PDB file of C-alpha atoms and ligand atoms in Angstrom:
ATOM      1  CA  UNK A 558     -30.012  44.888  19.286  1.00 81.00           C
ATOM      2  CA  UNK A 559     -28.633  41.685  19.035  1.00 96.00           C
ATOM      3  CA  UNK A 560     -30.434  38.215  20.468  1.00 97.00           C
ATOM      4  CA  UNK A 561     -28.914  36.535  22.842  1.00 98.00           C
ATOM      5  CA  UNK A 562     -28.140  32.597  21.551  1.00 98.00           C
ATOM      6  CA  UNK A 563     -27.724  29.348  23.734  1.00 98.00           C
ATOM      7  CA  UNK A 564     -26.708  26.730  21.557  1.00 99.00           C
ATOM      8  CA  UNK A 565     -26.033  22.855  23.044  1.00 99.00           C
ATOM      9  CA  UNK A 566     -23.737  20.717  21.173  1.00 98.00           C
ATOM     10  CA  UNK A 567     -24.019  17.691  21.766  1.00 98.00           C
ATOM     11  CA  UNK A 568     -20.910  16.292  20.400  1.00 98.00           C
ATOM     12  CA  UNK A 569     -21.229  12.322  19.453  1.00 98.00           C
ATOM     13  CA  UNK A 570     -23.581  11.421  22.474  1.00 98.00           C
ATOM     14  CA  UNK A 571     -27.155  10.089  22.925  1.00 98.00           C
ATOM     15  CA  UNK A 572     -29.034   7.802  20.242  1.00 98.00           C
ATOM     16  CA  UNK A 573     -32.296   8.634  19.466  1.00 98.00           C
ATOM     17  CA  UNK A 574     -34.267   7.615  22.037  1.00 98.00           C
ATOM     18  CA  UNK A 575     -31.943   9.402  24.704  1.00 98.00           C
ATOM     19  CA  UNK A 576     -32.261  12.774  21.987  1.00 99.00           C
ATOM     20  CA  UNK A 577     -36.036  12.453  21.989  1.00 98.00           C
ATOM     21  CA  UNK A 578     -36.310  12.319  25.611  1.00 98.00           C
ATOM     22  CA  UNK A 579     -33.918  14.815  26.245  1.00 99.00           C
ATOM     23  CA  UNK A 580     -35.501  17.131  24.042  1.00 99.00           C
ATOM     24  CA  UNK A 581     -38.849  16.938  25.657  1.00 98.00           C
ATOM     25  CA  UNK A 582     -37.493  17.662  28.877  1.00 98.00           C
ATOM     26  CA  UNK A 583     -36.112  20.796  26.965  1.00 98.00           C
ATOM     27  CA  UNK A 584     -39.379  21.619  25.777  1.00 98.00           C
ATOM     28  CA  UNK A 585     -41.133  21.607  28.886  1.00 98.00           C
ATOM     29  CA  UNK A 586     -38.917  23.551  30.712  1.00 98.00           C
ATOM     30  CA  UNK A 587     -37.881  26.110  28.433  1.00 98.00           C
ATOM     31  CA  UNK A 588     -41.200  26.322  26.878  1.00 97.00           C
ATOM     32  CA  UNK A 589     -41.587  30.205  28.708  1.00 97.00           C
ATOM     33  CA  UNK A 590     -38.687  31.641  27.186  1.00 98.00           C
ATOM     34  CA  UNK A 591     -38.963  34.519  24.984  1.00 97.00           C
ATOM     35  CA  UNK A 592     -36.587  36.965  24.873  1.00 97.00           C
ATOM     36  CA  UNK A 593     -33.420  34.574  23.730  1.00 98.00           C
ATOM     37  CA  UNK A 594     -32.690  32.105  21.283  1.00 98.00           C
ATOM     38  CA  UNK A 595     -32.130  28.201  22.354  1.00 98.00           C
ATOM     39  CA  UNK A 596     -30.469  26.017  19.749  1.00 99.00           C
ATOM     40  CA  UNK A 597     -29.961  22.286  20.059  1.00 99.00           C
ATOM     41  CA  UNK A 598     -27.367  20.578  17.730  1.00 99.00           C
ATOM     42  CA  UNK A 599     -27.928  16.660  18.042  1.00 99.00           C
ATOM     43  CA  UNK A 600     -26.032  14.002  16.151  1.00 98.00           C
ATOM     44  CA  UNK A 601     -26.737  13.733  12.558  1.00 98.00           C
ATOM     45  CA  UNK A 602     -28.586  10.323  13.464  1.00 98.00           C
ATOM     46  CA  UNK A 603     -31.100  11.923  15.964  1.00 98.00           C
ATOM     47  CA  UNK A 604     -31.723  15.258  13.871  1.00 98.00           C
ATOM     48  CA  UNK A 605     -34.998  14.052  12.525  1.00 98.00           C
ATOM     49  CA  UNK A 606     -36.539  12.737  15.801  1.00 98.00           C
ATOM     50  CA  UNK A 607     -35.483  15.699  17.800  1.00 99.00           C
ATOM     51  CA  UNK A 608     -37.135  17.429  15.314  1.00 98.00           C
ATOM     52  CA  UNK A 609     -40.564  16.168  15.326  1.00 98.00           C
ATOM     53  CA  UNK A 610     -40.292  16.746  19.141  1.00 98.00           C
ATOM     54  CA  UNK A 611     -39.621  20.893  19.163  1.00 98.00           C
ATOM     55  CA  UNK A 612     -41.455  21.600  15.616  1.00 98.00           C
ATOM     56  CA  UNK A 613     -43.635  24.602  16.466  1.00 97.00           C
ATOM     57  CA  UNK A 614     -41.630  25.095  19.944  1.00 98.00           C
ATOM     58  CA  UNK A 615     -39.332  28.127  20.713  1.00 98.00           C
ATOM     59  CA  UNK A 616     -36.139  25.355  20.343  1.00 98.00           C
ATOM     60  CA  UNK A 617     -34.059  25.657  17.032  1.00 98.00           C
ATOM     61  CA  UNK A 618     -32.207  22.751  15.297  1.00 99.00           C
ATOM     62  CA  UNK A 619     -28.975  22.821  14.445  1.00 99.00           C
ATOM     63  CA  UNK A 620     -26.354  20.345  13.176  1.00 99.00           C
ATOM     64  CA  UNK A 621     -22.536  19.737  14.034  1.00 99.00           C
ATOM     65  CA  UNK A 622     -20.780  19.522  10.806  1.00 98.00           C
ATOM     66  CA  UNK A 623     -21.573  19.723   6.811  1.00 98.00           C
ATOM     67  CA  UNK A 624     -19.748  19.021   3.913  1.00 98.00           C
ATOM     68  CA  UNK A 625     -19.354  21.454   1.103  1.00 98.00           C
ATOM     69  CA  UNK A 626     -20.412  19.657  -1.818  1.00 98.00           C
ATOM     70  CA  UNK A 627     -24.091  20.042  -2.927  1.00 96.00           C
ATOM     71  CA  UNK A 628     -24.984  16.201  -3.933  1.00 97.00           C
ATOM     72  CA  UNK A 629     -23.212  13.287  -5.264  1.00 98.00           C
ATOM     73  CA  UNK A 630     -20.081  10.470  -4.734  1.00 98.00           C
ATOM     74  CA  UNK A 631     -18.968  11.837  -1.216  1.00 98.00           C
ATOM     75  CA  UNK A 632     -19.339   9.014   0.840  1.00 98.00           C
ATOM     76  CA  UNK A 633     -20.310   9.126   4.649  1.00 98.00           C
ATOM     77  CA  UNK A 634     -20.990  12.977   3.926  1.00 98.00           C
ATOM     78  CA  UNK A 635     -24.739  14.852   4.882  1.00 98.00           C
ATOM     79  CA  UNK A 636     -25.176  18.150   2.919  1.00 98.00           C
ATOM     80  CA  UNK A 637     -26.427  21.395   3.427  1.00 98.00           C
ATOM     81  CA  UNK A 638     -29.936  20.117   1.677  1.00 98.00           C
ATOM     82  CA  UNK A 639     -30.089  17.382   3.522  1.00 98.00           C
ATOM     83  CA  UNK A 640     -29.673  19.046   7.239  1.00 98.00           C
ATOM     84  CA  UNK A 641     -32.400  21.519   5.678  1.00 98.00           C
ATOM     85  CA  UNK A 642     -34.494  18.872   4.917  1.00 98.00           C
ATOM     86  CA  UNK A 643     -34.568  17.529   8.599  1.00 98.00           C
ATOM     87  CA  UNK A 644     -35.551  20.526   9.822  1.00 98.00           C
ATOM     88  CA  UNK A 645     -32.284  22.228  10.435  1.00 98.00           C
ATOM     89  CA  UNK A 646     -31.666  25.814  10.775  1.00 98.00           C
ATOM     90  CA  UNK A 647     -28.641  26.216  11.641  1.00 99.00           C
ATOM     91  CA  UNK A 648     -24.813  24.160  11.117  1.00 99.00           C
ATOM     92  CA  UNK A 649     -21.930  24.316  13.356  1.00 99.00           C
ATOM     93  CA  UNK A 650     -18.520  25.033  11.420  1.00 99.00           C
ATOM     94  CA  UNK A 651     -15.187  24.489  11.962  1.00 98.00           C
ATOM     95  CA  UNK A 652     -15.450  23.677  15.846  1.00 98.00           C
ATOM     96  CA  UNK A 653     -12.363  22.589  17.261  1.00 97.00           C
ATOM     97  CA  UNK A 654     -12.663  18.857  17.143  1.00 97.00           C
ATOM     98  CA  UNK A 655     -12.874  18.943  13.595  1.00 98.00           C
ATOM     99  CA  UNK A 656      -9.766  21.250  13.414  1.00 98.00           C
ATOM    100  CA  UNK A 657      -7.628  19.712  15.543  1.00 96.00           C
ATOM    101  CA  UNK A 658      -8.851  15.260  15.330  1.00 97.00           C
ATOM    102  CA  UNK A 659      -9.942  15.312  11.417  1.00 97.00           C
ATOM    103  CA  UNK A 660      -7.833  17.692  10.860  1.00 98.00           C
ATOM    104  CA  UNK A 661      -9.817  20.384   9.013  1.00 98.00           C
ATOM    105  CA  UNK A 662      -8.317  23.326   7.773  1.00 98.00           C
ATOM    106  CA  UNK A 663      -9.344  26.785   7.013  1.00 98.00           C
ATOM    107  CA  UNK A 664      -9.499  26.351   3.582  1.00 98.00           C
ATOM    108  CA  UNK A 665     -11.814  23.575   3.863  1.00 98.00           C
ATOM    109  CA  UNK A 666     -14.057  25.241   7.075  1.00 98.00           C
ATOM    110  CA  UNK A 667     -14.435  28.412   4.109  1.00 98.00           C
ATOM    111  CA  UNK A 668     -15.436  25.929   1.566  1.00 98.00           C
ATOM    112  CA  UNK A 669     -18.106  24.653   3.871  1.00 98.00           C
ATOM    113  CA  UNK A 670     -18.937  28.152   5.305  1.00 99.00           C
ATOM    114  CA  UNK A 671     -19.631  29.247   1.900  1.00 98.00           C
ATOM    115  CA  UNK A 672     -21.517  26.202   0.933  1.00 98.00           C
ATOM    116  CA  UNK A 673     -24.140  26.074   4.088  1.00 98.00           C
ATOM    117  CA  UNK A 674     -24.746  30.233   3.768  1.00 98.00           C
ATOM    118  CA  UNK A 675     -26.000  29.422  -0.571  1.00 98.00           C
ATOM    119  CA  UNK A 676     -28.374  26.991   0.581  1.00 98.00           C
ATOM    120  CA  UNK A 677     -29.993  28.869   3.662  1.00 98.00           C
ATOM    121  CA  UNK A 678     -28.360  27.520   6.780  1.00 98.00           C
ATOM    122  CA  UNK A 679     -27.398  29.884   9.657  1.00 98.00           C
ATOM    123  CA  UNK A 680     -23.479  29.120  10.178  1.00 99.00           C
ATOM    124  CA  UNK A 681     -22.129  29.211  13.354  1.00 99.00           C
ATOM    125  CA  UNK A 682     -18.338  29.258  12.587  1.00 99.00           C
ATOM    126  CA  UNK A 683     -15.859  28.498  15.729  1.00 98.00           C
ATOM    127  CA  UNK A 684     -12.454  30.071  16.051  1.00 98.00           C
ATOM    128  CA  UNK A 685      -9.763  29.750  19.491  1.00 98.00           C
ATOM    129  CA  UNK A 686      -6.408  29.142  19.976  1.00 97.00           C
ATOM    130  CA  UNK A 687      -4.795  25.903  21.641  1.00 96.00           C
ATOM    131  CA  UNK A 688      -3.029  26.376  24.857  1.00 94.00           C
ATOM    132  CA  UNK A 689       0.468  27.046  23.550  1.00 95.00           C
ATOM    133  CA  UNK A 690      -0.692  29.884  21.167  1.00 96.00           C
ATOM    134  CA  UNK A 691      -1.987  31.614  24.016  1.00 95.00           C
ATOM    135  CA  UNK A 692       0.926  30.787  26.432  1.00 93.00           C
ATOM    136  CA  UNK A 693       3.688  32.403  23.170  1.00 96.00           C
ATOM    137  CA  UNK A 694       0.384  35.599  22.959  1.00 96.00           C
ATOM    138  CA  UNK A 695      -0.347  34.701  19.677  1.00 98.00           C
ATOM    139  CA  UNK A 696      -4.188  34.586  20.651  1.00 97.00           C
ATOM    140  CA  UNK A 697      -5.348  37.108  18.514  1.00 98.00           C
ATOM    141  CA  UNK A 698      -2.823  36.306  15.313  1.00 98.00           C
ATOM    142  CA  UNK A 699      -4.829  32.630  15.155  1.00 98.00           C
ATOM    143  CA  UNK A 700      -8.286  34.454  16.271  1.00 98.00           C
ATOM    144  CA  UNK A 701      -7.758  36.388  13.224  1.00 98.00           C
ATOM    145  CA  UNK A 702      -7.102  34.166  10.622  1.00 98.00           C
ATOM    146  CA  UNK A 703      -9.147  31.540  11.686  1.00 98.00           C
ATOM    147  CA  UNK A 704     -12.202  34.639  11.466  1.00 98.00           C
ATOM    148  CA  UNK A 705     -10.397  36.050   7.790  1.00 98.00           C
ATOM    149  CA  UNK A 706      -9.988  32.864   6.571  1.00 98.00           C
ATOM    150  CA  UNK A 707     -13.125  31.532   7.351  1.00 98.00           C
ATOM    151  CA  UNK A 708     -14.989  34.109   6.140  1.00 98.00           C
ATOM    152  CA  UNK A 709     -13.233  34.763   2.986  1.00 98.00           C
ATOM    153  CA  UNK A 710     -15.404  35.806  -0.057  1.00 98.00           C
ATOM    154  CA  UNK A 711     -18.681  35.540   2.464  1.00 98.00           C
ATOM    155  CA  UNK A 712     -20.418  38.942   1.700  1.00 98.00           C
ATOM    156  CA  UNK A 713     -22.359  41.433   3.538  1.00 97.00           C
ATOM    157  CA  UNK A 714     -25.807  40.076   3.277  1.00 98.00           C
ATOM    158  CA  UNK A 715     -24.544  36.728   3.706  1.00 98.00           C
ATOM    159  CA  UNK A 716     -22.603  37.730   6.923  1.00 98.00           C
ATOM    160  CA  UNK A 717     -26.141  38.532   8.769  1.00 98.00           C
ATOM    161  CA  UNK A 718     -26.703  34.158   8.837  1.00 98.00           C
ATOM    162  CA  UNK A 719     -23.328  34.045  10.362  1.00 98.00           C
ATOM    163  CA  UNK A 720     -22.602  33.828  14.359  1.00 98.00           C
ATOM    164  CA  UNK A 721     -19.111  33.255  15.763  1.00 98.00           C
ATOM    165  CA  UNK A 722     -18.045  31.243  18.437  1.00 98.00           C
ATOM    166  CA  UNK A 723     -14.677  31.915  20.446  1.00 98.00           C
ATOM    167  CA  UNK A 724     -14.242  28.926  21.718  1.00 97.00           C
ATOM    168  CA  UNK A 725     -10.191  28.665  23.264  1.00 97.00           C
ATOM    169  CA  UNK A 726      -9.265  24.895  22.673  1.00 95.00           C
ATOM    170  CA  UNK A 727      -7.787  24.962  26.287  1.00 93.00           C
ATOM    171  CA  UNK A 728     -11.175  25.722  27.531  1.00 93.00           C
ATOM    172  CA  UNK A 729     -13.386  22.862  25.613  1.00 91.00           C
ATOM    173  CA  UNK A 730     -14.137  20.096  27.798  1.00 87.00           C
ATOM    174  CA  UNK A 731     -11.289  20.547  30.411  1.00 90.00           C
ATOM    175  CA  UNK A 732     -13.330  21.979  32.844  1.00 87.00           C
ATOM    176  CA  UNK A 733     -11.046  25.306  32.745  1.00 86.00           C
ATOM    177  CA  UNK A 734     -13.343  28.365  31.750  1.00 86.00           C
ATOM    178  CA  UNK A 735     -11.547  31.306  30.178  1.00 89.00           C
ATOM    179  CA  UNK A 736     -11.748  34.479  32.644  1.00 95.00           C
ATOM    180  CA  UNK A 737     -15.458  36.516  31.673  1.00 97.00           C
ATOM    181  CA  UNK A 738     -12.166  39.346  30.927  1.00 97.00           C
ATOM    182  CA  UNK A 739     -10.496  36.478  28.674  1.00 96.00           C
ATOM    183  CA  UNK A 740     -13.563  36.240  26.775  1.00 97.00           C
ATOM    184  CA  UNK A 741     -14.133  39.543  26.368  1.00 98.00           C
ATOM    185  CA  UNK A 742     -11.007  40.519  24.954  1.00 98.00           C
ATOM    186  CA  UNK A 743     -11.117  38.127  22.474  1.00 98.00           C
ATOM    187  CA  UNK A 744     -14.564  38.606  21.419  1.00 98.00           C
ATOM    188  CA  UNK A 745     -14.347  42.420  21.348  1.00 98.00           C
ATOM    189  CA  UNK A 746     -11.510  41.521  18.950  1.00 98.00           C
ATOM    190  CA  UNK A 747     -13.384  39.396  16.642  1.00 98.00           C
ATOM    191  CA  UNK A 748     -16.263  42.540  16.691  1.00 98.00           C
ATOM    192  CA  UNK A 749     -13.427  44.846  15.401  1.00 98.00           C
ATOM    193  CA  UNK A 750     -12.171  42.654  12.437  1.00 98.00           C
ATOM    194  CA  UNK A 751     -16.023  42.357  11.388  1.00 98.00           C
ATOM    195  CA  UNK A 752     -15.641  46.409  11.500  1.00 98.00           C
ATOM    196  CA  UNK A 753     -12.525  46.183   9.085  1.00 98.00           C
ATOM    197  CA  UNK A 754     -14.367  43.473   6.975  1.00 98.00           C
ATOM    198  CA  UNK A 755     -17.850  44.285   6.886  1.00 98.00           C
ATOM    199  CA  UNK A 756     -18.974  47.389   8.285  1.00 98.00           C
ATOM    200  CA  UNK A 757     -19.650  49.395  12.154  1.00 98.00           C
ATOM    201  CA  UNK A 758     -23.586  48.492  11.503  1.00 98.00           C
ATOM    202  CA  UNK A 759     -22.633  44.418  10.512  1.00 98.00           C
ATOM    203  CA  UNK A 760     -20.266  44.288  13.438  1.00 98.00           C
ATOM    204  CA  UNK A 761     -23.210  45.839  16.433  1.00 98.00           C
ATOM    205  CA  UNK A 762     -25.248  42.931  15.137  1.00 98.00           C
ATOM    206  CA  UNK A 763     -23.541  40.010  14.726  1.00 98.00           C
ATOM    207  CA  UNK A 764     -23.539  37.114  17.693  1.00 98.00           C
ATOM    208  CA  UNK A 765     -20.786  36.220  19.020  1.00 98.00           C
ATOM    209  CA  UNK A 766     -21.160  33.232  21.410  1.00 98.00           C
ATOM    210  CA  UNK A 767     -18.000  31.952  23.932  1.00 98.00           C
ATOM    211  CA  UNK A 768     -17.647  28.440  24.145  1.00 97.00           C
ATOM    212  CA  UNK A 769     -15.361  26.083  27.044  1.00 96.00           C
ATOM    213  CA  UNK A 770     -16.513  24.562  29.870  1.00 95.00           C
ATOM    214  CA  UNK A 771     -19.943  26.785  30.001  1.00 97.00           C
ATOM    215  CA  UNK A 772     -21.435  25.652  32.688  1.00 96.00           C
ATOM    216  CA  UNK A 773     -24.753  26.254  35.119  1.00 97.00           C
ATOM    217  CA  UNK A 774     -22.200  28.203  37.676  1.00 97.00           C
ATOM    218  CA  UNK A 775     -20.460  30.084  35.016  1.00 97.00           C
ATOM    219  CA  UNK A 776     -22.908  31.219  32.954  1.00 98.00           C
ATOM    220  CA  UNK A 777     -24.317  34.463  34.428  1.00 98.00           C
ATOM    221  CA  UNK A 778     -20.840  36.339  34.637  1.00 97.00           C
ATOM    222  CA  UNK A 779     -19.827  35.379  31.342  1.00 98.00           C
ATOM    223  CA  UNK A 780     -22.892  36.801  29.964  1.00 98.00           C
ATOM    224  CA  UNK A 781     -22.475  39.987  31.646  1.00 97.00           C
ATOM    225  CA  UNK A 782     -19.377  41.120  29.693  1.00 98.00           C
ATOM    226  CA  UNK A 783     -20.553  43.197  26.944  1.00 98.00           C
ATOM    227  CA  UNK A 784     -19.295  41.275  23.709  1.00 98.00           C
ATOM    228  CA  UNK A 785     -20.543  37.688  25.271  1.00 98.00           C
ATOM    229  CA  UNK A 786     -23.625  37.449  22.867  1.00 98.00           C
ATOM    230  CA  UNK A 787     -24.436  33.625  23.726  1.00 98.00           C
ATOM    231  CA  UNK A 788     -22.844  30.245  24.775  1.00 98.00           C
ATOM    232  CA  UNK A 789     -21.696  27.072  22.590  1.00 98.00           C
ATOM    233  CA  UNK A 790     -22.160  24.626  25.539  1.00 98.00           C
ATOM    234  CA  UNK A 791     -21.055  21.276  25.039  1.00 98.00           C
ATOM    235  CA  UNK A 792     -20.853  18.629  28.304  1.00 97.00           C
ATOM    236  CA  UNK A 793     -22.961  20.688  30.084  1.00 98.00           C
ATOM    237  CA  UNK A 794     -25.879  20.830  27.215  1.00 98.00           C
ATOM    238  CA  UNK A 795     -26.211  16.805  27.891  1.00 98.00           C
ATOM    239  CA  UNK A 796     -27.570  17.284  31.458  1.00 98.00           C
ATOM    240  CA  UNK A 797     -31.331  18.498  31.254  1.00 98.00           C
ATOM    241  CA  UNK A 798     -31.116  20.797  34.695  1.00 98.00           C
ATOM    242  CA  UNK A 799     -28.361  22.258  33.528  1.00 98.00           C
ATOM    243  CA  UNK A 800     -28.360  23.362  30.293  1.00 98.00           C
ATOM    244  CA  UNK A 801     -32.370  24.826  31.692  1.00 98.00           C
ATOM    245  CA  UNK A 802     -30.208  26.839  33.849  1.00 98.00           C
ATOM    246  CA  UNK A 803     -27.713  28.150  31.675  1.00 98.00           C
ATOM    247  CA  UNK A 804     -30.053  29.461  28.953  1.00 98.00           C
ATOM    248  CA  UNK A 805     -32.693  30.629  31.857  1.00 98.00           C
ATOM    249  CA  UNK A 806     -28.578  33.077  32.762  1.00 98.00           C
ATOM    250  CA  UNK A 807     -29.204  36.417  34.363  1.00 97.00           C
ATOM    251  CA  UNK A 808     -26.599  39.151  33.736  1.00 92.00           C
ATOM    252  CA  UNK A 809     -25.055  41.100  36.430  1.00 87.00           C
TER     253      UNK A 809
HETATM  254  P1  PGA B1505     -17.582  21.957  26.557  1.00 54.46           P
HETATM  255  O1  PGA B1505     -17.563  22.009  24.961  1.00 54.46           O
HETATM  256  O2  PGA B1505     -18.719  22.838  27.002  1.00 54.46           O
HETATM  257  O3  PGA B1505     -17.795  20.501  26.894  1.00 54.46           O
HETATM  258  O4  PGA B1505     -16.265  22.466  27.033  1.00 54.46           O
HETATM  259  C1  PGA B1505     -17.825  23.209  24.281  1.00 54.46           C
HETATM  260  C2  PGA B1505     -17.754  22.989  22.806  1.00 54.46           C
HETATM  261  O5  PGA B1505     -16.895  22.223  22.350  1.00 54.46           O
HETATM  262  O6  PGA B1505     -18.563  23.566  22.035  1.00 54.46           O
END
């Protein structure tokens, strides 16, 4: 059975005091679910607060971004160790921004997959195509490599840290939601190339989140298609009421 996952990311927004108090609101008024899993991915500068705020609550920590060395003369990057070390459980990989404005590729997104999964992070790697892909139908061409790629050389134990968000590019912060259908295509997709990679078992257990414009009104029919294992919300996760809502969805 897998476990549902609401994850906010909240993108470069809120210094610390804004975090902290937007975290307690969380934890007050989520602080009676049980049966999913709520993830909150603050800047790197507000990890630590947020954390002393929802230690020993049922709200995870996660962080936006890594880099794939272990230690040393990287300047301006936080590794795996030290996201650990503030209490992170999980790190957000290869999300769109990073693809498409620093220009990541998925060479480097591997490097870092590979790197976060050693040192006992959860990895929550993001795939979707930009508008024209899907307008010329190569959705599922870039869905799959971005997944291959990303995953290369990650192997079957390792796999079980590893959720995937389809998040179409289109869809992130545009206020255009892909259909529930849209999603589900995709995502049932991306469950059959963990088949072909892993194994029947891997692929029935692994999360697959949809991210784009999740919001409080869109939530519940999204989550009712059957491959729709969670949300990556991003604008929405900022408001207090509204990210409540969304991981507090009811399916269909
Ligand atoms: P959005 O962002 O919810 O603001 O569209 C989603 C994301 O980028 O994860």
């Amino acid at each position: 059975m897998r476990r549902y996952l609401i994850a906010g990311n909240w993108k470069m927004n809120n210094t610390v005091s804004e975090s902290v108090n937007l975290a307690k609101g969380l934890v007050e008024n989520l602080k009676d679910v049980d049966d999913r899993d709520i993830l909150i991915c603050p800047p790197f500068t507000s990890l630590y607060a947020v954390s002393q705020v929802i230690r020993g609550t049922n709200i995870k920590l996660g962080a936006q971004d890594v880099f794939y060395e272990e230690k040393g003369a990287f300047t301006g990057e936080i590794s795996s160790l030290m996201l650990k070390d503030v209490g992170c459980e999980y790190v957000i990989i290869g999300h769109s921004e990073r693809r498409h404005i620093i220009k990541e590729d998925n060479e480097t997104i591997n490097k870092k997959v590979k790197t976060a999964l050693r040192n006992g992070l959860k990895v929550i790697l993001c795939v979707g195509e930009l508008l024209e892909e899907r307008e010329s139908g190569k959705t599922l061409e870039v869905v799959k490599a971005q997944t291959v790629e990303g995953l290369r050389d990650v192997n079957a134990d390792e796999i079980r840290n590893v959720v995937i968000a389809y998040e179409p590019v289109w869809a992130i912060g545009t206020g255009k939601t892909a259909k529930p259908e849209d999603a589900q295509e995709v995502q049932s997709y991306i469950r059959s190339i963990l088949k072909d990679i892993y194994s029947p078992e891997i692929a029935e257990n692994t999360i697959i989140q949809y991210g784009g414009s999740v919001k409080a009104s869109n939530i519940d029919s999204l989550m009712s298609m059957p491959d729709v294992d969670g949300a990556l919300v991003g604008g929405a996760s900022l408001v207090l009421e509204e990210f409540v809502r969304i991981v507090k969805f009811q399916k269909f």
